[in-house]
CSV table of C-alpha atoms in Angstrom, one decimal:
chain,number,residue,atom,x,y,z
A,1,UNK,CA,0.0,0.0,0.0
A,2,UNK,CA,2.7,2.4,0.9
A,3,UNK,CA,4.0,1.5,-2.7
A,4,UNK,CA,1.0,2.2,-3.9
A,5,UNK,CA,0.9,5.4,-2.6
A,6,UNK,CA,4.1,6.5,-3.5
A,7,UNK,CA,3.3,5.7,-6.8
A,8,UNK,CA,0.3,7.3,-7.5
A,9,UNK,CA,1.8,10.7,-5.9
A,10,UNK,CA,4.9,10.7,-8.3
A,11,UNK,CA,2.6,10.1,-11.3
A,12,UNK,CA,0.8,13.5,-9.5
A,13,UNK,CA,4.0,15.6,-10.0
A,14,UNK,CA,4.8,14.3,-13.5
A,15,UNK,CA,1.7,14.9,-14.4
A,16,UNK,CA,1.8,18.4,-13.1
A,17,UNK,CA,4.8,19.3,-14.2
A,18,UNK,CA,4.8,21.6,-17.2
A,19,UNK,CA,6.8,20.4,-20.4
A,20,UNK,CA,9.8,22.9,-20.9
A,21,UNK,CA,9.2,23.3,-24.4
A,22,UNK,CA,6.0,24.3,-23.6
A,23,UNK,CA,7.0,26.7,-21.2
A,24,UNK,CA,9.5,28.3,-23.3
A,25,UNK,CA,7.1,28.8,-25.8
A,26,UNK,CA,4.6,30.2,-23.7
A,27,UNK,CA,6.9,32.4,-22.0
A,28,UNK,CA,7.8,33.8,-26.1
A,29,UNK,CA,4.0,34.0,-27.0
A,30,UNK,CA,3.8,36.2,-23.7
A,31,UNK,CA,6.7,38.5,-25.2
A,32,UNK,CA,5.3,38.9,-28.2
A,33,UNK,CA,1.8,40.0,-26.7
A,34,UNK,CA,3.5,42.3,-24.4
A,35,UNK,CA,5.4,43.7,-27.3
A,36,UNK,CA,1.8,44.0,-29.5
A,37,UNK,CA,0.1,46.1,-26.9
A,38,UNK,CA,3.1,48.3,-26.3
A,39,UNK,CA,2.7,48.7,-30.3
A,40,UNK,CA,-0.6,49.2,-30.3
A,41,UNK,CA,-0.3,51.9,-27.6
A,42,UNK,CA,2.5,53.7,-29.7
A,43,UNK,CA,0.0,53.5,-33.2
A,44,UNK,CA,-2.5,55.2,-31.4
A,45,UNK,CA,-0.7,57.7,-29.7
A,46,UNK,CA,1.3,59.0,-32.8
A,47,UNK,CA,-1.4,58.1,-35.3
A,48,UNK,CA,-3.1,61.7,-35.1
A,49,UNK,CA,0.4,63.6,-35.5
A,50,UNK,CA,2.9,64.5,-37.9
A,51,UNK,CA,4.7,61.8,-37.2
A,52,UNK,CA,2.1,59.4,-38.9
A,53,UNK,CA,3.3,60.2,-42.3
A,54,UNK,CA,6.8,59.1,-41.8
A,55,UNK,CA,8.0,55.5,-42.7
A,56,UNK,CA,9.4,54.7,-39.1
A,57,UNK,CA,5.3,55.0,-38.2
A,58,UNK,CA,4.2,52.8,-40.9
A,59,UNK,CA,7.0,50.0,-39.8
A,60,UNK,CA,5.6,50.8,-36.6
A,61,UNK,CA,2.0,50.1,-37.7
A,62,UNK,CA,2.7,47.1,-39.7
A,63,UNK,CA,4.8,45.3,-37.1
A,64,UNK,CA,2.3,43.3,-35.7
A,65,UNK,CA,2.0,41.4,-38.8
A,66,UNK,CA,5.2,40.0,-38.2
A,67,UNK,CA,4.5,39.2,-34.6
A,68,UNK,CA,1.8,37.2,-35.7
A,69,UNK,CA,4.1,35.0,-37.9
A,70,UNK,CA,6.6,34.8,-35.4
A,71,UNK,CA,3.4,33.8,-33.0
A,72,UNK,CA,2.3,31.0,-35.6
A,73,UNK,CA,6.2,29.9,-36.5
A,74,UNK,CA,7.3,29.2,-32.6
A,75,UNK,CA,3.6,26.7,-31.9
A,76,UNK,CA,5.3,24.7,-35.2
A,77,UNK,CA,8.4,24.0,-33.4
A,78,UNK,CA,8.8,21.1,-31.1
A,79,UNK,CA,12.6,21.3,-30.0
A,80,UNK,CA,13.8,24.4,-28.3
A,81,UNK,CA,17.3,24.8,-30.3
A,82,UNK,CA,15.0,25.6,-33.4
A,83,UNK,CA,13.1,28.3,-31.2
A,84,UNK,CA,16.4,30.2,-29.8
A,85,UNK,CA,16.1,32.1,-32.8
A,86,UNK,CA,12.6,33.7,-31.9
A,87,UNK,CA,14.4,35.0,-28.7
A,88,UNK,CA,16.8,36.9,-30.7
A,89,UNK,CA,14.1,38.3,-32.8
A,90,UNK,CA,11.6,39.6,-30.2
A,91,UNK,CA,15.3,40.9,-28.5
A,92,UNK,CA,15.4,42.7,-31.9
A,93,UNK,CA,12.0,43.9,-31.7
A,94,UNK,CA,11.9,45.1,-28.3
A,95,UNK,CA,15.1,47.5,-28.9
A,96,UNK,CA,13.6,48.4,-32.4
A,97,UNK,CA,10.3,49.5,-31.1
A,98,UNK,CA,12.0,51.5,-28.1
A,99,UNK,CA,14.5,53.1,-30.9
A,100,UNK,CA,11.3,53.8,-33.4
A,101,UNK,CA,9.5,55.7,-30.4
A,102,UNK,CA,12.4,57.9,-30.0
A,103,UNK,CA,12.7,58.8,-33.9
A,104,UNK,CA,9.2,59.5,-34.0
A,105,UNK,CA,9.8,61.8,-30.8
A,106,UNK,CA,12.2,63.9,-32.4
A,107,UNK,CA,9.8,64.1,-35.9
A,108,UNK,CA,7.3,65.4,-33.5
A,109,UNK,CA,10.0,67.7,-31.2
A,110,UNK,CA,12.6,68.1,-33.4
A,111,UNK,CA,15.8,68.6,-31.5
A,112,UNK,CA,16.6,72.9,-31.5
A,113,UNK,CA,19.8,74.3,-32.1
A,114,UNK,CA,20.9,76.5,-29.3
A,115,UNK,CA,24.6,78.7,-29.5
């Protein structure tokens, strides 16, 4: 019985353990969410000024067709080494979208020239 026991409640735990691959790829999908609201927010906050003309805002605008693929590429994959890649490129993304704000900061405020 104490067998028994044992066994049932280590089949528990395995079962409730979450597979890493899983977890890694939830953990991108979460990124890449994050990363599409924080887009979002930007769109609509520059979509009404003079900044919405410029081609940094329409790269801004049309990168969450990108996410998307990235968001349908990483549930294809089924070992991790083939999803490293994804973490470079939401690492890219994240520093792109922070360095597109700013350009489209300085379109709006240009930077003044003081002697």
């Amino acid at each position: 019985m104490k067998y028994a026991l044992v066994f049932v409640f280590a089949f528990v735990v395995l079962a409730c353990a979450d597979d890493p691959l899983e977890t890694f790829k939830k953990q991108l999908i979460d990124r890449i969410d994050a990363l599409e609201k924080l887009i979002a927010a930007d769109v609509k906050h520059y979509e009404n000024t003079k900044a919405a003309g410029s081609g940094e805002f329409q790269d801004l605008k049309s990168a969450p067709e990108t996410l998307e693929q990235y968001r349908a590429d990483i549930t294809k994959y089924t070992r991790k080494d083939d999803l490293l890649v994804y973490v470079d490129h939401m690492n890219y993304m994240e520093k792109w979208e922070t360095e597109t704000v700013q350009r489209l900061e300085k379109i709006i405020h240009p930077p003044t020239l003081t002697n």
